[in-house]
PDB file of C-alpha atoms in Angstrom:
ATOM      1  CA  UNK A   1       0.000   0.000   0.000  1.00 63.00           C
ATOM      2  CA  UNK A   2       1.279   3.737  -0.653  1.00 70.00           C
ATOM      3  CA  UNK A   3       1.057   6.774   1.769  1.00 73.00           C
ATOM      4  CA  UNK A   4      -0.323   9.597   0.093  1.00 72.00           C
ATOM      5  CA  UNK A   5       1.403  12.689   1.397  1.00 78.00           C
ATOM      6  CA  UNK A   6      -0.638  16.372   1.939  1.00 82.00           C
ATOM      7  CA  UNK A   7      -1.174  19.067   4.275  1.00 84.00           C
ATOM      8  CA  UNK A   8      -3.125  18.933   6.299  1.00 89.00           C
ATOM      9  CA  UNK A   9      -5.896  21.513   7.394  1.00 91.00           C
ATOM     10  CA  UNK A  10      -4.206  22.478  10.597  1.00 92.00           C
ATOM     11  CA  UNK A  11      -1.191  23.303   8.393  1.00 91.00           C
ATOM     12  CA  UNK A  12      -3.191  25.210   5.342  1.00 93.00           C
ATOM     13  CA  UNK A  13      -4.569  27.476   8.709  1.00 95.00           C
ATOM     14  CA  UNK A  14      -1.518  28.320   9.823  1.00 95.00           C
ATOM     15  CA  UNK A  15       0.086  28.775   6.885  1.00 95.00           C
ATOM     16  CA  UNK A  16      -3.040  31.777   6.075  1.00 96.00           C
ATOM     17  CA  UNK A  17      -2.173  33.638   9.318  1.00 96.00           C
ATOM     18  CA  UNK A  18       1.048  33.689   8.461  1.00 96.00           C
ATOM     19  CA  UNK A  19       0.886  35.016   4.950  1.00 96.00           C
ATOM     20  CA  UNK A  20      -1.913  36.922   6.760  1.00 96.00           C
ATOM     21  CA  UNK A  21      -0.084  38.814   8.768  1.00 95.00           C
ATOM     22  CA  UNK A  22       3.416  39.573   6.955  1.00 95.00           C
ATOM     23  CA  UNK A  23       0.862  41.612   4.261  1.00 95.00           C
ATOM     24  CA  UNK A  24      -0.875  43.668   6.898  1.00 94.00           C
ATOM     25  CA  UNK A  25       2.601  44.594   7.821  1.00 92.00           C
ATOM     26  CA  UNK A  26       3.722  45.201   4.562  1.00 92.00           C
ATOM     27  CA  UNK A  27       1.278  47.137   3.526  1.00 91.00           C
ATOM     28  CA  UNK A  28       1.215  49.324   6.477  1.00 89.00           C
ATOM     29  CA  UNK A  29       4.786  50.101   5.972  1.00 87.00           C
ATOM     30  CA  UNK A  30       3.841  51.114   2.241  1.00 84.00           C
ATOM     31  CA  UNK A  31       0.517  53.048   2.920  1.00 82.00           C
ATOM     32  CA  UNK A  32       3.132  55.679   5.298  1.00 76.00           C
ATOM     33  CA  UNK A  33       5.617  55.749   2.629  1.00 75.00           C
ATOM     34  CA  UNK A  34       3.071  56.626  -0.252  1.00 73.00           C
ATOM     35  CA  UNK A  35       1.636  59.279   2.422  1.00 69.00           C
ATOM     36  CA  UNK A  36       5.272  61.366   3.369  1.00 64.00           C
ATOM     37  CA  UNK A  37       5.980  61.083  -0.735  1.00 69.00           C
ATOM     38  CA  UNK A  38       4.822  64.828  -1.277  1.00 69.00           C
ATOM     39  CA  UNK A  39       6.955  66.113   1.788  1.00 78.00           C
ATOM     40  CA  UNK A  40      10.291  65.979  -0.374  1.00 82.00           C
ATOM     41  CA  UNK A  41       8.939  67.944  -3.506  1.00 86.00           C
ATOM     42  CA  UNK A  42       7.390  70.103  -0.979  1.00 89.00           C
ATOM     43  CA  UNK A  43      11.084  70.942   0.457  1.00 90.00           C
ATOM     44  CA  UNK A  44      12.408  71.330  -2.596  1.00 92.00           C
ATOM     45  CA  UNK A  45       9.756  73.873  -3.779  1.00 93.00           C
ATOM     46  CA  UNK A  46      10.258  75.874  -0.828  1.00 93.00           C
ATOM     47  CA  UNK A  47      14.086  75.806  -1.081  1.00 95.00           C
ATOM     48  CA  UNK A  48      13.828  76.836  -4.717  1.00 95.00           C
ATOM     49  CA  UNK A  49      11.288  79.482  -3.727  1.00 94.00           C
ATOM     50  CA  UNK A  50      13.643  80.746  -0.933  1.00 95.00           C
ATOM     51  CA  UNK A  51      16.982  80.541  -3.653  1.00 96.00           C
ATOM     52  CA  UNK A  52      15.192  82.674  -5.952  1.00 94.00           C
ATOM     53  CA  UNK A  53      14.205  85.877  -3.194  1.00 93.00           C
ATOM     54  CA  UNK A  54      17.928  85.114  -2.217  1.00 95.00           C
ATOM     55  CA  UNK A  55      19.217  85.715  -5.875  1.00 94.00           C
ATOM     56  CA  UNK A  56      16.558  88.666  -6.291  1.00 92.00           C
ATOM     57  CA  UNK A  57      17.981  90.149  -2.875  1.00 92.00           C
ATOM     58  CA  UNK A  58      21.747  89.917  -3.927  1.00 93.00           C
ATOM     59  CA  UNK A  59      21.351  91.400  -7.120  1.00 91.00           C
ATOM     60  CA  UNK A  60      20.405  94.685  -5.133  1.00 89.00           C
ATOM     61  CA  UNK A  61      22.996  97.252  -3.871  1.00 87.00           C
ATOM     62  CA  UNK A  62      24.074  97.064  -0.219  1.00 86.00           C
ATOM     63  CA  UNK A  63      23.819 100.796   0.414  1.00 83.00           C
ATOM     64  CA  UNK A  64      20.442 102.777  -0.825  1.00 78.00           C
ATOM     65  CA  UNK A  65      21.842 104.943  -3.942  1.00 77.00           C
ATOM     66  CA  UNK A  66      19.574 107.927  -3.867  1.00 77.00           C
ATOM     67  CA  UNK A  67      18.408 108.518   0.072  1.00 72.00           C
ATOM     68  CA  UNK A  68      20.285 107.950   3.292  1.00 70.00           C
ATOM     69  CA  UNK A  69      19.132 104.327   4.372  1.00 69.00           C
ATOM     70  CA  UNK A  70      16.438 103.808   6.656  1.00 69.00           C
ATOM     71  CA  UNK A  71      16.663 100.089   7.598  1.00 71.00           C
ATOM     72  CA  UNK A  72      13.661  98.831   5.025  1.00 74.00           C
ATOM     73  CA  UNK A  73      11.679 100.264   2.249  1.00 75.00           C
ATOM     74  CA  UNK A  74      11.691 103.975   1.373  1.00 78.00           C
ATOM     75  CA  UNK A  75       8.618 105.744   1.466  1.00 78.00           C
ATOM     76  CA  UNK A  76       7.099 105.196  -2.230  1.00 80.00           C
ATOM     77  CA  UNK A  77       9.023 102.266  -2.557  1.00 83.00           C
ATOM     78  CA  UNK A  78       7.398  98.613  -3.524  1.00 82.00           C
ATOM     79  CA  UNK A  79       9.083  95.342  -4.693  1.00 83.00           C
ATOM     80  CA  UNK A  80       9.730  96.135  -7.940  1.00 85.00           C
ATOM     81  CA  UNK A  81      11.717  99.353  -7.398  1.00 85.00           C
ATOM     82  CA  UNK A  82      13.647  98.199  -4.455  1.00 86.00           C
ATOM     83  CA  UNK A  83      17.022  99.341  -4.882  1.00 85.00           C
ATOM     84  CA  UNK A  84      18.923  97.989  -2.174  1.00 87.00           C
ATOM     85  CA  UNK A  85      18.882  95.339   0.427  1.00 88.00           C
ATOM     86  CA  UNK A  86      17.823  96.913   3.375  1.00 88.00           C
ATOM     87  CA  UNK A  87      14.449  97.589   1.165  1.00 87.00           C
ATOM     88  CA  UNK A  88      13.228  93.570   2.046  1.00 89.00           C
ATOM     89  CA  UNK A  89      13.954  94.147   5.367  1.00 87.00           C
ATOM     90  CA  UNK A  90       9.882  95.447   5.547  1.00 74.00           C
ATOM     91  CA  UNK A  91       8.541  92.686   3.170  1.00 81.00           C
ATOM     92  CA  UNK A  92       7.546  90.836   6.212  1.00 74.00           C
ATOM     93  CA  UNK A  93       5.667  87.579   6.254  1.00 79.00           C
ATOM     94  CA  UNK A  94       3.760  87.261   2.662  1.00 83.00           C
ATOM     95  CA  UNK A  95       2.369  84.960   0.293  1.00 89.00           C
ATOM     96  CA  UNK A  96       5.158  83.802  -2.799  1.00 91.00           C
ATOM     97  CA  UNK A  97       4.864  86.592  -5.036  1.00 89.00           C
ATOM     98  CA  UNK A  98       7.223  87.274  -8.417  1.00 88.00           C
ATOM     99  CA  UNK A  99       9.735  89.865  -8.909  1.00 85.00           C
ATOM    100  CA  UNK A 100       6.775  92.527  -9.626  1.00 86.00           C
ATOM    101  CA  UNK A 101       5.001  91.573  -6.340  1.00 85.00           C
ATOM    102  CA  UNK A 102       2.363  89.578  -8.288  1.00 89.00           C
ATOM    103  CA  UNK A 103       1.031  86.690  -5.965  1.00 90.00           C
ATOM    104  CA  UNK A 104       1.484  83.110  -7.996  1.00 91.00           C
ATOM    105  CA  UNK A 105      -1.276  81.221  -7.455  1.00 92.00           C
ATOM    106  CA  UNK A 106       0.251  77.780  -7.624  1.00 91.00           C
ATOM    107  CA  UNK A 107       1.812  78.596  -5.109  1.00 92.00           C
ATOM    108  CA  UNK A 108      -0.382  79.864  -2.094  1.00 91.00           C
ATOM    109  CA  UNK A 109       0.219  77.428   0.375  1.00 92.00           C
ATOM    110  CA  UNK A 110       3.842  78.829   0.832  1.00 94.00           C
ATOM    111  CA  UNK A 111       4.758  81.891   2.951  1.00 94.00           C
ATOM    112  CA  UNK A 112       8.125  83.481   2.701  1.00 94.00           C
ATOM    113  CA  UNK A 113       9.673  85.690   5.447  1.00 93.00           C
ATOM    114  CA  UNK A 114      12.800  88.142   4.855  1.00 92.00           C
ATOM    115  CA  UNK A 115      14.500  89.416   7.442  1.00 92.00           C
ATOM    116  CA  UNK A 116      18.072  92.062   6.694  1.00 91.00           C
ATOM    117  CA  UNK A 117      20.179  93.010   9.795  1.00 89.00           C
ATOM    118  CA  UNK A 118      23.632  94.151  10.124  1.00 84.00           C
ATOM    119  CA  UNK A 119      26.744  92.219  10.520  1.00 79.00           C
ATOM    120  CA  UNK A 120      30.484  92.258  10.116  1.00 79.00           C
ATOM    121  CA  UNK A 121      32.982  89.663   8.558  1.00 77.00           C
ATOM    122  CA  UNK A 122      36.693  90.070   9.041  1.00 79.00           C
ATOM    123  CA  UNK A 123      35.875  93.961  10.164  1.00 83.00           C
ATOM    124  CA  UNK A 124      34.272  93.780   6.679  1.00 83.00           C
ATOM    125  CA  UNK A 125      30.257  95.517   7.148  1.00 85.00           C
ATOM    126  CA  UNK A 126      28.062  93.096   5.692  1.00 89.00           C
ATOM    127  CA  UNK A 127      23.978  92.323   5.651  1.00 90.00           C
ATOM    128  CA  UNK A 128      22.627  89.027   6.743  1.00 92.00           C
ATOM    129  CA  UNK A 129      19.904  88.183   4.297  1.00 93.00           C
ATOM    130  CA  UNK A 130      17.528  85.183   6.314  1.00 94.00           C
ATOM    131  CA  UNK A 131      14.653  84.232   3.748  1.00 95.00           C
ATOM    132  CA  UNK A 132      12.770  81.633   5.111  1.00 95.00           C
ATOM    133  CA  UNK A 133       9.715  79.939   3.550  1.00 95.00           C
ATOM    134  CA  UNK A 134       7.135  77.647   5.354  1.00 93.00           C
ATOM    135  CA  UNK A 135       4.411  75.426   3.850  1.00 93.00           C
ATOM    136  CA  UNK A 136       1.521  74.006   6.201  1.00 90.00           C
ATOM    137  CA  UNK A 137       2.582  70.343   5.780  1.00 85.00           C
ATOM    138  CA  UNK A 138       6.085  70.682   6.182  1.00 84.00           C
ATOM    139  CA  UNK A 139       8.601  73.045   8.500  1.00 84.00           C
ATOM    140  CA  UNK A 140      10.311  76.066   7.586  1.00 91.00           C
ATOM    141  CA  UNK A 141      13.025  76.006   5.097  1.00 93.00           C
ATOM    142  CA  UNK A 142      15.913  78.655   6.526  1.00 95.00           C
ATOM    143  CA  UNK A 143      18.638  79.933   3.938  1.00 95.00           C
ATOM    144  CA  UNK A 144      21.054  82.511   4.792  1.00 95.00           C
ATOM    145  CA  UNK A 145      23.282  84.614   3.263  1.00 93.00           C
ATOM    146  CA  UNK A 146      25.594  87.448   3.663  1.00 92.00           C
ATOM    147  CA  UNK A 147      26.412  90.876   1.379  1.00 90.00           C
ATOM    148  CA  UNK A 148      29.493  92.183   1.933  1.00 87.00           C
ATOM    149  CA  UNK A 149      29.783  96.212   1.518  1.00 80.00           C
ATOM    150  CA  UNK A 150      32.397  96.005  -1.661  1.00 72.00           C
TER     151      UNK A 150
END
């Protein structure tokens, strides 16, 4: 006579919970990956966002070429005729804007802050430029940068 060999049901059981219970904890490890996937495009958007009021900020003089300087904007003074980089000093907290202060739509749920005080380098005077944008599901991205008086 020949044994016929199977599982048995006690087996087949166990063998389901197993299985069972590696997928729940599989997919629970993908279902958080798939929901922080935006938070890395959203900190690169801000850092590009802050890089680009940096760039606009260090284009500007350090010292206001028409009027002794005042510490932020002169009066009559808005975004697109700054002239200086003591001028962003009042631009304050605000929604991402382009270089003629029009707000960009796509881009509402960031806020940018700029903030200009006085420093000095190797007895060198110099501005620290702090731009720092924020976005609701992510913290604040912080660059800084300095403008020497040359």
């Amino acid at each position: 006579m020949h044994r016929q060999s199977a599982f048995t049901l006690v087996e087949i059981i166990v063998t389901i919970v197993v299985i069972s219970i590696a997928a729940t904890a599989l997919l629970s490890v993908f279902s958080s990956m798939v929901r922080g996937s935006a938070d890395p495009m959203i900190q690169q958007q801000a850092t590009t966002i802050a890089e680009a009021y940096l760039e606009e900020i260090m284009q500007r003089a350090y010292d206001d070429p028409q009027v002794a300087e005042s510490g932020g904007a002169e009066a009559g003074e808005t975004r697109p005729t700054y002239d200086d980089v003591q001028d962003y000093n009042s631009l304050g907290t605000t929604q991402v804007r382009d270089q003629n202060n029009n707000p960009i739509a796509a881009l509402s749920d960031y806020q940018v802050t700029v903030s200009v005080s006085g420093a000095v380098l190797n007895t060198v005077s110099a501005m620290q430029i702090d731009v720092s944008v924020s976005h609701p599901a992510t913290g604040a991205i912080l660059l800084s940068a300095f403008r020497a008086d040359y």
